[in-house]
Amino acid sequence: MKKEELEIRMGEIKSERGRIVTNFAYIENLIKMACSLHYLGKIDQKFMSEVLEDDYFNFGLLTHIFQKVLTKNPSFEFPIGKLFELSKHRNIIAHAQIKAYHENGEVTDIRFYHGGERKEIGPIFSRYDELSKEIREKLNLFPGVEQTLISL
């Protein structure tokens, strides 16, 4: 891979990272909306910003609260395991090093390096997109969320 090709590919990977972080923030917001609807009966921006978006209120805690919401709404089927998998892929994408691997002085491969392992980039992006689509579709069906999104 020539230097110009490497620069283009690295730019594409960085752009994809930005897209995925933005997408994940949207999913987090849908979960916050579902929690607000469950506990307050409405989307309350003050509750969402002062409580659910507090610096100490991380995604793990939000997911834990959301699991409680799901147990109180048994008719709403949600693939919580896929949400955990999505979060795992998002973390790899957001935090992994991007490494170029060389052979005979030429770049032969670009991969994420995370947790002491080389990880192929394409399959991680593809799986993230697949999971994200399913999760967004499900969250949009949470009672009250779709109507709120329409009115925004």
PDB file of C-alpha atoms in Angstrom:
ATOM      1  CA  MET A   1       0.000   0.000   0.000  1.00  0.00           C
ATOM      2  CA  LYS A   2       1.460   3.333  -1.024  1.00  0.00           C
ATOM      3  CA  LYS A   3       1.742   6.282   1.335  1.00  0.00           C
ATOM      4  CA  GLU A   4      -1.147   8.112  -0.376  1.00  0.00           C
ATOM      5  CA  GLU A   5      -3.368   5.037  -0.160  1.00  0.00           C
ATOM      6  CA  LEU A   6      -2.478   4.621   3.516  1.00  0.00           C
ATOM      7  CA  GLU A   7      -3.383   8.251   4.250  1.00  0.00           C
ATOM      8  CA  ILE A   8      -6.710   7.888   2.446  1.00  0.00           C
ATOM      9  CA  ARG A   9      -7.536   4.658   4.300  1.00  0.00           C
ATOM     10  CA  MET A  10      -6.581   6.160   7.663  1.00  0.00           C
ATOM     11  CA  GLY A  11      -8.816   9.159   6.894  1.00  0.00           C
ATOM     12  CA  GLU A  12     -11.707   6.810   6.081  1.00  0.00           C
ATOM     13  CA  ILE A  13     -11.228   4.927   9.343  1.00  0.00           C
ATOM     14  CA  LYS A  14     -11.174   8.170  11.335  1.00  0.00           C
ATOM     15  CA  SER A  15     -14.331   9.338   9.576  1.00  0.00           C
ATOM     16  CA  GLU A  16     -16.064   6.035  10.378  1.00  0.00           C
ATOM     17  CA  ARG A  17     -15.039   6.417  14.016  1.00  0.00           C
ATOM     18  CA  GLY A  18     -16.760   9.795  14.153  1.00  0.00           C
ATOM     19  CA  ARG A  19     -19.900   8.413  12.523  1.00  0.00           C
ATOM     20  CA  ILE A  20     -20.063   5.547  14.995  1.00  0.00           C
ATOM     21  CA  VAL A  21     -19.500   7.706  18.078  1.00  0.00           C
ATOM     22  CA  THR A  22     -22.306  10.008  16.861  1.00  0.00           C
ATOM     23  CA  ASN A  23     -24.557   7.024  16.188  1.00  0.00           C
ATOM     24  CA  PHE A  24     -23.893   5.574  19.628  1.00  0.00           C
ATOM     25  CA  ALA A  25     -24.747   8.909  21.252  1.00  0.00           C
ATOM     26  CA  TYR A  26     -28.100   8.780  19.435  1.00  0.00           C
ATOM     27  CA  ILE A  27     -28.748   5.284  20.806  1.00  0.00           C
ATOM     28  CA  GLU A  28     -27.820   6.439  24.313  1.00  0.00           C
ATOM     29  CA  ASN A  29     -30.287   9.295  23.933  1.00  0.00           C
ATOM     30  CA  LEU A  30     -33.074   6.874  22.935  1.00  0.00           C
ATOM     31  CA  ILE A  31     -32.348   4.834  26.075  1.00  0.00           C
ATOM     32  CA  LYS A  32     -32.443   7.989  28.203  1.00  0.00           C
ATOM     33  CA  MET A  33     -35.776   8.896  26.633  1.00  0.00           C
ATOM     34  CA  ALA A  34     -37.167   5.447  27.438  1.00  0.00           C
ATOM     35  CA  CYS A  35     -35.981   5.785  31.055  1.00  0.00           C
ATOM     36  CA  SER A  36     -37.503   9.254  31.350  1.00  0.00           C
ATOM     37  CA  LEU A  37     -40.795   8.030  29.896  1.00  0.00           C
ATOM     38  CA  HIS A  38     -40.846   5.077  32.272  1.00  0.00           C
ATOM     39  CA  TYR A  39     -40.034   6.972  35.473  1.00  0.00           C
ATOM     40  CA  LEU A  40     -41.645  10.350  34.777  1.00  0.00           C
ATOM     41  CA  GLY A  41     -44.276   9.550  32.152  1.00  0.00           C
ATOM     42  CA  LYS A  42     -42.759  12.073  29.754  1.00  0.00           C
ATOM     43  CA  ILE A  43     -39.494  13.112  28.172  1.00  0.00           C
ATOM     44  CA  ASP A  44     -38.038  15.467  30.752  1.00  0.00           C
ATOM     45  CA  GLN A  45     -34.955  17.268  29.461  1.00  0.00           C
ATOM     46  CA  LYS A  46     -34.002  18.460  32.940  1.00  0.00           C
ATOM     47  CA  PHE A  47     -34.058  14.879  34.282  1.00  0.00           C
ATOM     48  CA  MET A  48     -32.118  13.647  31.278  1.00  0.00           C
ATOM     49  CA  SER A  49     -29.453  16.357  31.440  1.00  0.00           C
ATOM     50  CA  GLU A  50     -29.044  16.675  35.215  1.00  0.00           C
ATOM     51  CA  VAL A  51     -29.341  12.991  36.128  1.00  0.00           C
ATOM     52  CA  LEU A  52     -28.834  10.684  33.153  1.00  0.00           C
ATOM     53  CA  GLU A  53     -26.083  12.828  31.614  1.00  0.00           C
ATOM     54  CA  ASP A  54     -24.189  13.524  34.836  1.00  0.00           C
ATOM     55  CA  ASP A  55     -20.451  12.912  34.508  1.00  0.00           C
ATOM     56  CA  TYR A  56     -20.668   9.962  36.914  1.00  0.00           C
ATOM     57  CA  PHE A  57     -23.646   8.386  35.145  1.00  0.00           C
ATOM     58  CA  ASN A  58     -21.812   6.219  32.625  1.00  0.00           C
ATOM     59  CA  PHE A  59     -23.198   3.892  29.981  1.00  0.00           C
ATOM     60  CA  GLY A  60     -22.904   0.855  32.264  1.00  0.00           C
ATOM     61  CA  LEU A  61     -25.127   2.490  34.865  1.00  0.00           C
ATOM     62  CA  LEU A  62     -27.557   3.698  32.209  1.00  0.00           C
ATOM     63  CA  THR A  63     -27.795   0.156  30.838  1.00  0.00           C
ATOM     64  CA  HIS A  64     -28.382  -1.231  34.331  1.00  0.00           C
ATOM     65  CA  ILE A  65     -31.260   1.220  34.888  1.00  0.00           C
ATOM     66  CA  PHE A  66     -32.616   0.433  31.421  1.00  0.00           C
ATOM     67  CA  GLN A  67     -32.657  -3.281  32.287  1.00  0.00           C
ATOM     68  CA  LYS A  68     -34.910  -2.433  35.243  1.00  0.00           C
ATOM     69  CA  VAL A  69     -37.164  -0.471  32.896  1.00  0.00           C
ATOM     70  CA  LEU A  70     -37.323  -3.508  30.605  1.00  0.00           C
ATOM     71  CA  THR A  71     -38.383  -5.809  33.466  1.00  0.00           C
ATOM     72  CA  LYS A  72     -41.280  -3.433  34.204  1.00  0.00           C
ATOM     73  CA  ASN A  73     -42.281  -3.477  30.507  1.00  0.00           C
ATOM     74  CA  PRO A  74     -42.357  -7.205  29.688  1.00  0.00           C
ATOM     75  CA  SER A  75     -44.358  -6.699  26.490  1.00  0.00           C
ATOM     76  CA  PHE A  76     -41.453  -4.677  25.058  1.00  0.00           C
ATOM     77  CA  GLU A  77     -38.982  -7.239  23.779  1.00  0.00           C
ATOM     78  CA  PHE A  78     -35.467  -5.885  23.596  1.00  0.00           C
ATOM     79  CA  PRO A  79     -32.190  -7.663  22.733  1.00  0.00           C
ATOM     80  CA  ILE A  80     -30.165  -6.490  25.736  1.00  0.00           C
ATOM     81  CA  GLY A  81     -27.315  -8.868  24.897  1.00  0.00           C
ATOM     82  CA  LYS A  82     -26.958  -7.187  21.527  1.00  0.00           C
ATOM     83  CA  LEU A  83     -26.795  -3.797  23.237  1.00  0.00           C
ATOM     84  CA  PHE A  84     -23.851  -5.075  25.303  1.00  0.00           C
ATOM     85  CA  GLU A  85     -22.207  -6.398  22.132  1.00  0.00           C
ATOM     86  CA  LEU A  86     -22.794  -3.056  20.398  1.00  0.00           C
ATOM     87  CA  SER A  87     -21.159  -1.250  23.315  1.00  0.00           C
ATOM     88  CA  LYS A  88     -18.163  -3.598  23.120  1.00  0.00           C
ATOM     89  CA  HIS A  89     -17.706  -2.869  19.407  1.00  0.00           C
ATOM     90  CA  ARG A  90     -18.149   0.857  19.975  1.00  0.00           C
ATOM     91  CA  ASN A  91     -15.428   0.782  22.635  1.00  0.00           C
ATOM     92  CA  ILE A  92     -13.035  -1.030  20.321  1.00  0.00           C
ATOM     93  CA  ILE A  93     -13.735   1.445  17.525  1.00  0.00           C
ATOM     94  CA  ALA A  94     -13.406   4.483  19.777  1.00  0.00           C
ATOM     95  CA  HIS A  95     -10.372   3.425  21.800  1.00  0.00           C
ATOM     96  CA  ALA A  96      -8.278   0.964  19.786  1.00  0.00           C
ATOM     97  CA  GLN A  97      -5.019   1.973  18.224  1.00  0.00           C
ATOM     98  CA  ILE A  98      -4.956   1.878  14.443  1.00  0.00           C
ATOM     99  CA  LYS A  99      -1.810   0.076  13.381  1.00  0.00           C
ATOM    100  CA  ALA A 100      -0.275  -0.404   9.988  1.00  0.00           C
ATOM    101  CA  TYR A 101       1.532  -3.710   9.562  1.00  0.00           C
ATOM    102  CA  HIS A 102       4.533  -3.886   7.263  1.00  0.00           C
ATOM    103  CA  GLU A 103       6.224  -6.557   5.245  1.00  0.00           C
ATOM    104  CA  ASN A 104       9.359  -5.889   3.212  1.00  0.00           C
ATOM    105  CA  GLY A 105       9.044  -2.171   3.932  1.00  0.00           C
ATOM    106  CA  GLU A 106       5.497  -1.898   2.570  1.00  0.00           C
ATOM    107  CA  VAL A 107       2.203  -1.622   4.443  1.00  0.00           C
ATOM    108  CA  THR A 108       0.309  -4.871   3.972  1.00  0.00           C
ATOM    109  CA  ASP A 109      -2.527  -4.440   6.440  1.00  0.00           C
ATOM    110  CA  ILE A 110      -4.221  -1.945   8.745  1.00  0.00           C
ATOM    111  CA  ARG A 111      -5.941  -3.246  11.862  1.00  0.00           C
ATOM    112  CA  PHE A 112      -7.254  -2.171  15.196  1.00  0.00           C
ATOM    113  CA  TYR A 113      -5.008  -3.150  18.071  1.00  0.00           C
ATOM    114  CA  HIS A 114      -7.041  -3.524  21.254  1.00  0.00           C
ATOM    115  CA  GLY A 115      -6.694  -5.652  24.357  1.00  0.00           C
ATOM    116  CA  GLY A 116      -3.393  -7.048  23.134  1.00  0.00           C
ATOM    117  CA  GLU A 117      -4.964  -8.367  19.929  1.00  0.00           C
ATOM    118  CA  ARG A 118      -5.051  -7.416  16.272  1.00  0.00           C
ATOM    119  CA  LYS A 119      -8.612  -7.020  15.073  1.00  0.00           C
ATOM    120  CA  GLU A 120      -9.795  -6.696  11.499  1.00  0.00           C
ATOM    121  CA  ILE A 121     -11.412  -3.315  10.989  1.00  0.00           C
ATOM    122  CA  GLY A 122     -14.040  -4.129   8.346  1.00  0.00           C
ATOM    123  CA  PRO A 123     -15.876  -6.861  10.280  1.00  0.00           C
ATOM    124  CA  ILE A 124     -16.007  -4.710  13.425  1.00  0.00           C
ATOM    125  CA  PHE A 125     -17.569  -1.803  11.514  1.00  0.00           C
ATOM    126  CA  SER A 126     -19.993  -4.155   9.740  1.00  0.00           C
ATOM    127  CA  ARG A 127     -21.127  -5.871  12.928  1.00  0.00           C
ATOM    128  CA  TYR A 128     -21.533  -2.519  14.667  1.00  0.00           C
ATOM    129  CA  ASP A 129     -23.765  -1.268  11.844  1.00  0.00           C
ATOM    130  CA  GLU A 130     -25.846  -4.452  11.878  1.00  0.00           C
ATOM    131  CA  LEU A 131     -26.396  -4.295  15.642  1.00  0.00           C
ATOM    132  CA  SER A 132     -26.982  -0.547  15.633  1.00  0.00           C
ATOM    133  CA  LYS A 133     -29.723  -0.785  13.029  1.00  0.00           C
ATOM    134  CA  GLU A 134     -31.578  -3.465  14.987  1.00  0.00           C
ATOM    135  CA  ILE A 135     -31.225  -1.663  18.315  1.00  0.00           C
ATOM    136  CA  ARG A 136     -32.332   1.722  16.933  1.00  0.00           C
ATOM    137  CA  GLU A 137     -35.387   0.106  15.347  1.00  0.00           C
ATOM    138  CA  LYS A 138     -36.297  -1.590  18.639  1.00  0.00           C
ATOM    139  CA  LEU A 139     -35.753   1.521  20.758  1.00  0.00           C
ATOM    140  CA  ASN A 140     -37.932   3.559  18.407  1.00  0.00           C
ATOM    141  CA  LEU A 141     -40.758   1.142  19.286  1.00  0.00           C
ATOM    142  CA  PHE A 142     -40.531   1.778  23.037  1.00  0.00           C
ATOM    143  CA  PRO A 143     -43.929   3.182  24.086  1.00  0.00           C
ATOM    144  CA  GLY A 144     -43.829   6.949  23.693  1.00  0.00           C
ATOM    145  CA  VAL A 145     -40.402   7.281  22.095  1.00  0.00           C
ATOM    146  CA  GLU A 146     -41.578   7.268  18.476  1.00  0.00           C
ATOM    147  CA  GLN A 147     -44.259   9.893  19.127  1.00  0.00           C
ATOM    148  CA  THR A 148     -41.672  12.067  20.873  1.00  0.00           C
ATOM    149  CA  LEU A 149     -39.218  11.743  18.001  1.00  0.00           C
ATOM    150  CA  ILE A 150     -41.941  12.745  15.547  1.00  0.00           C
ATOM    151  CA  SER A 151     -42.695  15.893  17.554  1.00  0.00           C
ATOM    152  CA  LEU A 152     -39.020  16.979  17.826  1.00  0.00           C
TER     153      LEU A 152
END
